[in-house]
PDB file of C-alpha atoms in Angstrom:
ATOM      1  CA  UNK Q   1      -5.006  16.529 -20.359  1.00 66.00           C
ATOM      2  CA  UNK Q   2      -8.638  15.578 -20.951  1.00 81.00           C
ATOM      3  CA  UNK Q   3      -9.848  12.884 -18.559  1.00 87.00           C
ATOM      4  CA  UNK Q   4     -12.146  11.027 -20.915  1.00 87.00           C
ATOM      5  CA  UNK Q   5     -13.364   8.533 -18.297  1.00 89.00           C
ATOM      6  CA  UNK Q   6     -14.835  11.248 -16.054  1.00 89.00           C
ATOM      7  CA  UNK Q   7     -18.627  11.280 -16.137  1.00 90.00           C
ATOM      8  CA  UNK Q   8     -19.378  14.044 -13.638  1.00 92.00           C
ATOM      9  CA  UNK Q   9     -17.859  16.744 -11.448  1.00 92.00           C
ATOM     10  CA  UNK Q  10     -19.189  17.193  -7.920  1.00 92.00           C
ATOM     11  CA  UNK Q  11     -18.709  20.430  -5.956  1.00 93.00           C
ATOM     12  CA  UNK Q  12     -19.455  19.753  -2.267  1.00 93.00           C
ATOM     13  CA  UNK Q  13     -20.628  22.719  -0.222  1.00 90.00           C
ATOM     14  CA  UNK Q  14     -20.161  21.152   3.218  1.00 92.00           C
ATOM     15  CA  UNK Q  15     -18.375  18.314   4.951  1.00 93.00           C
ATOM     16  CA  UNK Q  16     -21.548  16.230   4.865  1.00 91.00           C
ATOM     17  CA  UNK Q  17     -21.338  16.185   1.071  1.00 89.00           C
ATOM     18  CA  UNK Q  18     -18.032  14.300   1.339  1.00 89.00           C
ATOM     19  CA  UNK Q  19     -19.567  11.342   3.148  1.00 82.00           C
ATOM     20  CA  UNK Q  20     -20.591   9.643  -0.084  1.00 82.00           C
ATOM     21  CA  UNK Q  21     -17.123   9.247  -1.587  1.00 88.00           C
ATOM     22  CA  UNK Q  22     -16.813   5.940  -3.399  1.00 88.00           C
ATOM     23  CA  UNK Q  23     -14.622   3.913  -5.722  1.00 88.00           C
ATOM     24  CA  UNK Q  24     -13.956   5.810  -8.923  1.00 89.00           C
ATOM     25  CA  UNK Q  25     -13.986   9.207  -7.184  1.00 92.00           C
ATOM     26  CA  UNK Q  26     -10.928  11.480  -7.177  1.00 92.00           C
ATOM     27  CA  UNK Q  27     -10.477  14.496  -4.923  1.00 93.00           C
ATOM     28  CA  UNK Q  28      -9.722  17.609  -6.986  1.00 93.00           C
ATOM     29  CA  UNK Q  29      -7.916  20.617  -5.498  1.00 93.00           C
ATOM     30  CA  UNK Q  30      -5.112  21.966  -7.706  1.00 91.00           C
ATOM     31  CA  UNK Q  31      -5.269  19.036 -10.107  1.00 90.00           C
ATOM     32  CA  UNK Q  32      -1.726  19.609 -11.387  1.00 88.00           C
ATOM     33  CA  UNK Q  33      -0.915  15.892 -11.215  1.00 86.00           C
ATOM     34  CA  UNK Q  34      -4.456  14.637 -11.779  1.00 89.00           C
ATOM     35  CA  UNK Q  35      -4.622  16.261 -15.206  1.00 89.00           C
ATOM     36  CA  UNK Q  36      -1.030  15.425 -16.145  1.00 87.00           C
ATOM     37  CA  UNK Q  37      -1.686  11.864 -17.290  1.00 88.00           C
ATOM     38  CA  UNK Q  38      -4.556   9.460 -18.046  1.00 89.00           C
ATOM     39  CA  UNK Q  39      -6.701   8.432 -15.071  1.00 89.00           C
ATOM     40  CA  UNK Q  40      -8.819   5.610 -16.532  1.00 90.00           C
ATOM     41  CA  UNK Q  41     -10.138   4.538 -13.127  1.00 90.00           C
ATOM     42  CA  UNK Q  42     -11.658   7.952 -12.320  1.00 91.00           C
ATOM     43  CA  UNK Q  43     -15.383   8.386 -12.931  1.00 93.00           C
ATOM     44  CA  UNK Q  44     -16.116  11.444 -10.795  1.00 94.00           C
ATOM     45  CA  UNK Q  45     -14.086  14.478  -9.734  1.00 94.00           C
ATOM     46  CA  UNK Q  46     -14.925  15.893  -6.312  1.00 94.00           C
ATOM     47  CA  UNK Q  47     -13.811  19.540  -6.256  1.00 95.00           C
ATOM     48  CA  UNK Q  48     -13.077  20.534  -2.640  1.00 96.00           C
ATOM     49  CA  UNK Q  49     -11.958  24.086  -3.425  1.00 92.00           C
ATOM     50  CA  UNK Q  50     -15.446  25.483  -2.750  1.00 92.00           C
ATOM     51  CA  UNK Q  51     -15.584  24.291   0.852  1.00 94.00           C
ATOM     52  CA  UNK Q  52     -14.318  27.668   2.038  1.00 92.00           C
ATOM     53  CA  UNK Q  53     -11.287  26.486   3.996  1.00 97.00           C
ATOM     54  CA  UNK Q  54      -9.102  29.375   5.136  1.00 97.00           C
ATOM     55  CA  UNK Q  55      -5.733  28.708   3.458  1.00 98.00           C
ATOM     56  CA  UNK Q  56      -3.569  29.910   6.348  1.00 98.00           C
ATOM     57  CA  UNK Q  57      -4.432  30.384  10.014  1.00 98.00           C
ATOM     58  CA  UNK Q  58      -1.725  31.962  12.168  1.00 97.00           C
ATOM     59  CA  UNK Q  59      -1.608  31.909  15.950  1.00 95.00           C
ATOM     60  CA  UNK Q  60       1.108  32.286  18.559  1.00 91.00           C
ATOM     61  CA  UNK Q  61       1.220  28.490  18.826  1.00 95.00           C
ATOM     62  CA  UNK Q  62       1.863  27.827  15.132  1.00 98.00           C
ATOM     63  CA  UNK Q  63       0.445  27.698  11.627  1.00 98.00           C
ATOM     64  CA  UNK Q  64      -2.468  25.711  10.267  1.00 98.00           C
ATOM     65  CA  UNK Q  65      -2.428  25.208   6.512  1.00 98.00           C
ATOM     66  CA  UNK Q  66      -5.587  23.980   4.813  1.00 98.00           C
ATOM     67  CA  UNK Q  67      -5.041  21.066   2.482  1.00 98.00           C
ATOM     68  CA  UNK Q  68      -6.131  23.396  -0.337  1.00 97.00           C
ATOM     69  CA  UNK Q  69      -3.429  25.982   0.465  1.00 97.00           C
ATOM     70  CA  UNK Q  70      -1.267  26.532  -2.616  1.00 96.00           C
ATOM     71  CA  UNK Q  71       2.497  26.370  -2.850  1.00 95.00           C
ATOM     72  CA  UNK Q  72       2.516  30.024  -3.874  1.00 95.00           C
ATOM     73  CA  UNK Q  73       0.770  30.966  -0.633  1.00 97.00           C
ATOM     74  CA  UNK Q  74       3.170  28.825   1.397  1.00 97.00           C
ATOM     75  CA  UNK Q  75       6.227  30.301  -0.305  1.00 95.00           C
ATOM     76  CA  UNK Q  76       4.988  33.840   0.343  1.00 96.00           C
ATOM     77  CA  UNK Q  77       4.778  33.033   4.067  1.00 97.00           C
ATOM     78  CA  UNK Q  78       8.573  33.106   4.318  1.00 97.00           C
ATOM     79  CA  UNK Q  79       8.604  36.881   3.818  1.00 96.00           C
ATOM     80  CA  UNK Q  80       5.361  37.499   5.687  1.00 97.00           C
ATOM     81  CA  UNK Q  81       6.509  35.676   8.818  1.00 97.00           C
ATOM     82  CA  UNK Q  82       9.803  37.563   8.855  1.00 93.00           C
ATOM     83  CA  UNK Q  83       7.709  40.653   9.589  1.00 95.00           C
ATOM     84  CA  UNK Q  84       4.856  39.268  11.703  1.00 95.00           C
ATOM     85  CA  UNK Q  85       6.744  36.582  13.674  1.00 97.00           C
ATOM     86  CA  UNK Q  86      10.456  37.479  13.676  1.00 97.00           C
ATOM     87  CA  UNK Q  87      11.170  34.811  16.291  1.00 97.00           C
ATOM     88  CA  UNK Q  88      10.082  32.107  13.819  1.00 98.00           C
ATOM     89  CA  UNK Q  89      13.532  31.861  12.290  1.00 98.00           C
ATOM     90  CA  UNK Q  90      12.604  28.707  10.378  1.00 98.00           C
ATOM     91  CA  UNK Q  91      10.381  30.798   8.081  1.00 98.00           C
ATOM     92  CA  UNK Q  92      12.807  30.716   5.084  1.00 98.00           C
ATOM     93  CA  UNK Q  93      12.365  26.938   4.959  1.00 98.00           C
ATOM     94  CA  UNK Q  94       8.840  27.305   3.586  1.00 97.00           C
ATOM     95  CA  UNK Q  95      10.109  28.924   0.410  1.00 95.00           C
ATOM     96  CA  UNK Q  96      13.139  26.625   0.214  1.00 95.00           C
ATOM     97  CA  UNK Q  97      10.953  23.521   0.246  1.00 94.00           C
ATOM     98  CA  UNK Q  98       8.618  24.935  -2.387  1.00 91.00           C
ATOM     99  CA  UNK Q  99      11.706  25.506  -4.531  1.00 88.00           C
ATOM    100  CA  UNK Q 100      12.631  21.833  -4.156  1.00 85.00           C
ATOM    101  CA  UNK Q 101       9.600  20.939  -6.275  1.00 76.00           C
ATOM    102  CA  UNK Q 102      10.114  20.797 -10.031  1.00 65.00           C
ATOM    103  CA  UNK Q 103       7.381  23.259 -11.057  1.00 65.00           C
ATOM    104  CA  UNK Q 104       6.877  26.632 -12.709  1.00 73.00           C
ATOM    105  CA  UNK Q 105       5.373  29.653 -10.950  1.00 73.00           C
ATOM    106  CA  UNK Q 106       2.123  28.814 -12.750  1.00 81.00           C
ATOM    107  CA  UNK Q 107       2.036  25.421 -11.032  1.00 82.00           C
ATOM    108  CA  UNK Q 108       2.861  27.052  -7.688  1.00 82.00           C
ATOM    109  CA  UNK Q 109      -0.340  29.094  -7.968  1.00 90.00           C
ATOM    110  CA  UNK Q 110      -2.483  25.983  -8.365  1.00 93.00           C
ATOM    111  CA  UNK Q 111      -0.727  23.018  -6.734  1.00 93.00           C
ATOM    112  CA  UNK Q 112      -1.709  22.398  -3.113  1.00 95.00           C
ATOM    113  CA  UNK Q 113       0.037  21.111  -0.032  1.00 97.00           C
ATOM    114  CA  UNK Q 114      -2.662  18.471   0.386  1.00 97.00           C
ATOM    115  CA  UNK Q 115      -2.229  17.123  -3.101  1.00 96.00           C
ATOM    116  CA  UNK Q 116       1.540  16.994  -2.760  1.00 95.00           C
ATOM    117  CA  UNK Q 117       1.307  15.076   0.508  1.00 97.00           C
ATOM    118  CA  UNK Q 118      -1.457  12.705  -0.568  1.00 96.00           C
ATOM    119  CA  UNK Q 119       0.413  11.714  -3.722  1.00 95.00           C
ATOM    120  CA  UNK Q 120       3.130  10.578  -1.297  1.00 97.00           C
ATOM    121  CA  UNK Q 121       5.881  10.585  -3.914  1.00 94.00           C
ATOM    122  CA  UNK Q 122       9.437  10.449  -2.492  1.00 94.00           C
ATOM    123  CA  UNK Q 123      10.254  13.881  -3.962  1.00 89.00           C
ATOM    124  CA  UNK Q 124       7.175  15.505  -2.427  1.00 93.00           C
ATOM    125  CA  UNK Q 125       8.456  18.933  -1.385  1.00 93.00           C
ATOM    126  CA  UNK Q 126       5.693  19.471   1.162  1.00 96.00           C
ATOM    127  CA  UNK Q 127       6.518  16.127   2.756  1.00 97.00           C
ATOM    128  CA  UNK Q 128      10.048  17.487   3.257  1.00 97.00           C
ATOM    129  CA  UNK Q 129       8.678  20.672   4.855  1.00 98.00           C
ATOM    130  CA  UNK Q 130       6.264  18.961   7.220  1.00 98.00           C
ATOM    131  CA  UNK Q 131       8.836  16.320   8.212  1.00 98.00           C
ATOM    132  CA  UNK Q 132      11.398  18.943   9.178  1.00 98.00           C
ATOM    133  CA  UNK Q 133       8.975  21.062  11.224  1.00 98.00           C
ATOM    134  CA  UNK Q 134       7.224  18.387  13.311  1.00 98.00           C
ATOM    135  CA  UNK Q 135       4.021  18.860  11.322  1.00 98.00           C
ATOM    136  CA  UNK Q 136       0.855  16.939  12.115  1.00 98.00           C
ATOM    137  CA  UNK Q 137      -1.947  16.122   9.689  1.00 98.00           C
ATOM    138  CA  UNK Q 138      -5.679  16.239  10.359  1.00 98.00           C
ATOM    139  CA  UNK Q 139      -7.666  13.659   8.401  1.00 98.00           C
ATOM    140  CA  UNK Q 140     -11.450  13.619   8.082  1.00 97.00           C
ATOM    141  CA  UNK Q 141     -13.191  10.259   8.212  1.00 96.00           C
ATOM    142  CA  UNK Q 142     -16.441   9.740   6.258  1.00 93.00           C
ATOM    143  CA  UNK Q 143     -18.376   9.114   9.508  1.00 93.00           C
ATOM    144  CA  UNK Q 144     -17.769  12.718  10.661  1.00 94.00           C
ATOM    145  CA  UNK Q 145     -14.863  11.998  13.011  1.00 96.00           C
ATOM    146  CA  UNK Q 146     -11.224  12.942  12.466  1.00 97.00           C
ATOM    147  CA  UNK Q 147      -7.747  11.987  13.607  1.00 98.00           C
ATOM    148  CA  UNK Q 148      -4.264  13.496  13.726  1.00 98.00           C
ATOM    149  CA  UNK Q 149      -0.941  11.881  12.921  1.00 98.00           C
ATOM    150  CA  UNK Q 150       2.642  12.757  12.036  1.00 98.00           C
ATOM    151  CA  UNK Q 151       3.790  12.847   8.431  1.00 97.00           C
ATOM    152  CA  UNK Q 152       6.159   9.950   9.161  1.00 97.00           C
ATOM    153  CA  UNK Q 153       3.110   7.854  10.076  1.00 98.00           C
ATOM    154  CA  UNK Q 154       1.041   9.072   7.122  1.00 98.00           C
ATOM    155  CA  UNK Q 155       3.436   8.286   4.260  1.00 98.00           C
ATOM    156  CA  UNK Q 156       4.215   4.570   4.230  1.00 97.00           C
ATOM    157  CA  UNK Q 157       6.025   4.153   0.901  1.00 97.00           C
ATOM    158  CA  UNK Q 158       6.432   5.463  -2.616  1.00 96.00           C
ATOM    159  CA  UNK Q 159       2.941   6.710  -3.598  1.00 95.00           C
ATOM    160  CA  UNK Q 160       1.507   4.927  -0.541  1.00 97.00           C
ATOM    161  CA  UNK Q 161      -0.106   6.320   2.592  1.00 98.00           C
ATOM    162  CA  UNK Q 162      -2.593   5.408   5.307  1.00 98.00           C
ATOM    163  CA  UNK Q 163      -5.647   7.140   3.823  1.00 96.00           C
ATOM    164  CA  UNK Q 164      -8.612   4.762   3.905  1.00 94.00           C
ATOM    165  CA  UNK Q 165     -11.441   4.923   1.338  1.00 91.00           C
ATOM    166  CA  UNK Q 166     -13.521   8.054   1.891  1.00 92.00           C
ATOM    167  CA  UNK Q 167     -10.927   9.817   4.059  1.00 95.00           C
ATOM    168  CA  UNK Q 168      -9.824  13.350   3.186  1.00 96.00           C
ATOM    169  CA  UNK Q 169      -6.761  15.282   4.327  1.00 98.00           C
ATOM    170  CA  UNK Q 170      -8.123  18.473   5.909  1.00 98.00           C
ATOM    171  CA  UNK Q 171      -5.150  20.413   7.278  1.00 98.00           C
ATOM    172  CA  UNK Q 172      -1.490  20.505   8.234  1.00 98.00           C
ATOM    173  CA  UNK Q 173      -0.292  22.077  11.471  1.00 98.00           C
ATOM    174  CA  UNK Q 174       3.249  23.372  12.045  1.00 98.00           C
ATOM    175  CA  UNK Q 175       3.984  24.113  15.724  1.00 98.00           C
ATOM    176  CA  UNK Q 176       5.551  27.361  16.854  1.00 98.00           C
ATOM    177  CA  UNK Q 177       8.211  25.455  18.786  1.00 98.00           C
ATOM    178  CA  UNK Q 178       9.595  24.034  15.529  1.00 98.00           C
ATOM    179  CA  UNK Q 179       9.231  27.346  13.695  1.00 98.00           C
ATOM    180  CA  UNK Q 180      11.441  28.979  16.327  1.00 98.00           C
ATOM    181  CA  UNK Q 181      14.270  26.582  15.483  1.00 98.00           C
ATOM    182  CA  UNK Q 182      17.211  27.378  13.216  1.00 98.00           C
ATOM    183  CA  UNK Q 183      17.204  25.319  10.037  1.00 98.00           C
ATOM    184  CA  UNK Q 184      19.705  24.184   7.419  1.00 98.00           C
ATOM    185  CA  UNK Q 185      18.519  22.994   4.012  1.00 98.00           C
ATOM    186  CA  UNK Q 186      20.317  20.826   1.452  1.00 97.00           C
ATOM    187  CA  UNK Q 187      18.961  19.542  -1.846  1.00 95.00           C
ATOM    188  CA  UNK Q 188      20.620  17.780  -4.734  1.00 94.00           C
ATOM    189  CA  UNK Q 189      19.174  16.949  -8.147  1.00 87.00           C
ATOM    190  CA  UNK Q 190      20.606  15.744 -11.470  1.00 81.00           C
ATOM    191  CA  UNK Q 191      20.148  19.273 -12.858  1.00 72.00           C
ATOM    192  CA  UNK Q 192      19.481  22.698 -11.362  1.00 68.00           C
ATOM    193  CA  UNK Q 193      15.828  22.488 -12.362  1.00 64.00           C
ATOM    194  CA  UNK Q 194      15.519  18.743 -11.931  1.00 67.00           C
ATOM    195  CA  UNK Q 195      13.433  16.678  -9.576  1.00 80.00           C
ATOM    196  CA  UNK Q 196      14.961  16.393  -6.103  1.00 89.00           C
ATOM    197  CA  UNK Q 197      17.019  13.250  -5.603  1.00 94.00           C
ATOM    198  CA  UNK Q 198      17.987  13.961  -1.995  1.00 96.00           C
ATOM    199  CA  UNK Q 199      16.622  16.514   0.483  1.00 97.00           C
ATOM    200  CA  UNK Q 200      18.210  16.757   3.927  1.00 98.00           C
ATOM    201  CA  UNK Q 201      16.996  19.324   6.465  1.00 98.00           C
ATOM    202  CA  UNK Q 202      18.311  19.987   9.934  1.00 98.00           C
ATOM    203  CA  UNK Q 203      16.617  21.924  12.726  1.00 98.00           C
ATOM    204  CA  UNK Q 204      18.107  23.112  15.999  1.00 98.00           C
ATOM    205  CA  UNK Q 205      15.416  24.114  18.470  1.00 98.00           C
ATOM    206  CA  UNK Q 206      15.725  27.184  20.651  1.00 97.00           C
ATOM    207  CA  UNK Q 207      16.825  26.595  24.237  1.00 96.00           C
ATOM    208  CA  UNK Q 208      13.356  27.583  25.452  1.00 96.00           C
ATOM    209  CA  UNK Q 209      11.958  24.698  23.391  1.00 97.00           C
ATOM    210  CA  UNK Q 210      14.468  22.126  24.642  1.00 97.00           C
ATOM    211  CA  UNK Q 211      17.370  22.670  22.246  1.00 97.00           C
ATOM    212  CA  UNK Q 212      16.825  19.418  20.353  1.00 98.00           C
ATOM    213  CA  UNK Q 213      18.464  18.686  17.003  1.00 98.00           C
ATOM    214  CA  UNK Q 214      16.213  17.201  14.301  1.00 98.00           C
ATOM    215  CA  UNK Q 215      17.398  15.670  11.036  1.00 98.00           C
ATOM    216  CA  UNK Q 216      14.947  14.982   8.209  1.00 98.00           C
ATOM    217  CA  UNK Q 217      15.709  12.812   5.154  1.00 98.00           C
ATOM    218  CA  UNK Q 218      13.302  12.819   2.205  1.00 97.00           C
ATOM    219  CA  UNK Q 219      13.339  12.307  -1.578  1.00 96.00           C
ATOM    220  CA  UNK Q 220      16.291   9.913  -1.164  1.00 97.00           C
ATOM    221  CA  UNK Q 221      13.938   7.517   0.604  1.00 98.00           C
ATOM    222  CA  UNK Q 222      10.526   6.100  -0.270  1.00 97.00           C
ATOM    223  CA  UNK Q 223       9.129   7.521   2.961  1.00 98.00           C
ATOM    224  CA  UNK Q 224      10.338  10.311   5.254  1.00 98.00           C
ATOM    225  CA  UNK Q 225      12.849   9.535   7.992  1.00 98.00           C
ATOM    226  CA  UNK Q 226      13.216  11.906  10.951  1.00 98.00           C
ATOM    227  CA  UNK Q 227      15.885  11.557  13.631  1.00 98.00           C
ATOM    228  CA  UNK Q 228      15.810  13.571  16.851  1.00 98.00           C
ATOM    229  CA  UNK Q 229      18.690  14.105  19.262  1.00 98.00           C
ATOM    230  CA  UNK Q 230      18.702  15.975  22.606  1.00 98.00           C
ATOM    231  CA  UNK Q 231      21.387  18.336  21.278  1.00 97.00           C
ATOM    232  CA  UNK Q 232      23.710  18.693  18.313  1.00 97.00           C
ATOM    233  CA  UNK Q 233      25.205  15.207  17.816  1.00 98.00           C
ATOM    234  CA  UNK Q 234      28.728  14.402  16.730  1.00 98.00           C
ATOM    235  CA  UNK Q 235      29.575  13.292  13.204  1.00 98.00           C
ATOM    236  CA  UNK Q 236      29.649   9.610  14.121  1.00 98.00           C
ATOM    237  CA  UNK Q 237      26.140   9.748  15.585  1.00 98.00           C
ATOM    238  CA  UNK Q 238      24.699  11.436  12.514  1.00 98.00           C
ATOM    239  CA  UNK Q 239      26.474   8.941  10.286  1.00 97.00           C
ATOM    240  CA  UNK Q 240      25.046   6.057  12.285  1.00 98.00           C
ATOM    241  CA  UNK Q 241      21.531   7.485  11.970  1.00 98.00           C
ATOM    242  CA  UNK Q 242      21.817   7.665   8.179  1.00 98.00           C
ATOM    243  CA  UNK Q 243      23.299   4.170   8.073  1.00 97.00           C
ATOM    244  CA  UNK Q 244      20.298   2.866  10.034  1.00 97.00           C
ATOM    245  CA  UNK Q 245      17.934   3.633   7.160  1.00 98.00           C
ATOM    246  CA  UNK Q 246      16.960   0.199   5.751  1.00 97.00           C
ATOM    247  CA  UNK Q 247      18.402  -0.825   2.390  1.00 96.00           C
ATOM    248  CA  UNK Q 248      14.930  -1.243   0.890  1.00 97.00           C
ATOM    249  CA  UNK Q 249      13.893   2.275   1.931  1.00 98.00           C
ATOM    250  CA  UNK Q 250      16.201   4.063  -0.519  1.00 98.00           C
ATOM    251  CA  UNK Q 251      14.529   5.373  -3.657  1.00 96.00           C
ATOM    252  CA  UNK Q 252      15.556   3.743  -6.922  1.00 92.00           C
ATOM    253  CA  UNK Q 253      14.635   5.532 -10.153  1.00 89.00           C
ATOM    254  CA  UNK Q 254      16.171   7.432 -13.062  1.00 85.00           C
ATOM    255  CA  UNK Q 255      17.051  10.311 -10.723  1.00 83.00           C
ATOM    256  CA  UNK Q 256      19.582   8.274  -8.733  1.00 90.00           C
ATOM    257  CA  UNK Q 257      20.598   4.786  -7.618  1.00 94.00           C
ATOM    258  CA  UNK Q 258      20.054   3.783  -3.979  1.00 97.00           C
ATOM    259  CA  UNK Q 259      23.792   3.521  -3.223  1.00 97.00           C
ATOM    260  CA  UNK Q 260      24.409   7.009  -4.584  1.00 96.00           C
ATOM    261  CA  UNK Q 261      21.476   8.464  -2.636  1.00 97.00           C
ATOM    262  CA  UNK Q 262      22.694   6.856   0.590  1.00 97.00           C
ATOM    263  CA  UNK Q 263      26.212   8.223   0.124  1.00 97.00           C
ATOM    264  CA  UNK Q 264      25.011  11.734  -0.741  1.00 97.00           C
ATOM    265  CA  UNK Q 265      22.587  11.748   2.196  1.00 98.00           C
ATOM    266  CA  UNK Q 266      25.457  11.126   4.615  1.00 98.00           C
ATOM    267  CA  UNK Q 267      27.503  13.951   3.104  1.00 98.00           C
ATOM    268  CA  UNK Q 268      24.610  16.431   3.226  1.00 98.00           C
ATOM    269  CA  UNK Q 269      23.657  15.392   6.752  1.00 98.00           C
ATOM    270  CA  UNK Q 270      27.173  16.205   7.948  1.00 98.00           C
ATOM    271  CA  UNK Q 271      27.007  19.583   6.209  1.00 98.00           C
ATOM    272  CA  UNK Q 272      23.722  20.302   7.972  1.00 98.00           C
ATOM    273  CA  UNK Q 273      25.168  19.226  11.327  1.00 98.00           C
ATOM    274  CA  UNK Q 274      28.151  21.533  10.873  1.00 98.00           C
ATOM    275  CA  UNK Q 275      25.980  24.477   9.880  1.00 98.00           C
ATOM    276  CA  UNK Q 276      23.831  24.157  12.989  1.00 98.00           C
ATOM    277  CA  UNK Q 277      26.655  23.390  15.434  1.00 95.00           C
TER     278      UNK Q 277
END
């Protein structure tokens, strides 16, 4: 879609060029959502794809994904890690979460993890991934400093997050300790190719990493909910965790009523618990 209100496109070459972000500016990476509908408030596009960020940085301690890393690159990691890091048994989850996003392979090649997270929509597939794998976000402030925070602290509601004016999401880090955990993935949508209505992911850490059990609930809720237990909990404990999600936190839209989402979440959470027991 043509953005008829845009007056100029800026292509920063360094971080210093980002310090002048102002009202009416929109960060452009993949642009798959930005160009999907009118953006009458946008006057300038700031294209960050020329900043030269390495999409994927692997180390023994984990993975760092640049905010400009595409879904296609993330999906491909599932196969790559099976060869390079066989002990990272959570690797299939990267592709599974990409598949939870309603998008064609063409979109996968352009859409970015940063854009998906910063939109902060309930059905954000990369929010599901980062929630399940204890991911942390690095955010650049306009004064040259930065800070890190968990995805559960970053996303505060449907299409809402903590980004202040001028701040830019720089990277996402997934720790090796979470990648070594076994995972179980459940998604439900109104149709096989439809937008995710509920995504529930479980993770059971290796004994060397403490053996914790982590349960992530996204899409069904307006912000991600993550529950951690010292070991695999019983059915009653998992049910109580799901029941503790506030009534006003359940997503309500054409893809599912809150009551239905809450009921389905409990069913999928129990399936996940059984799979990882």
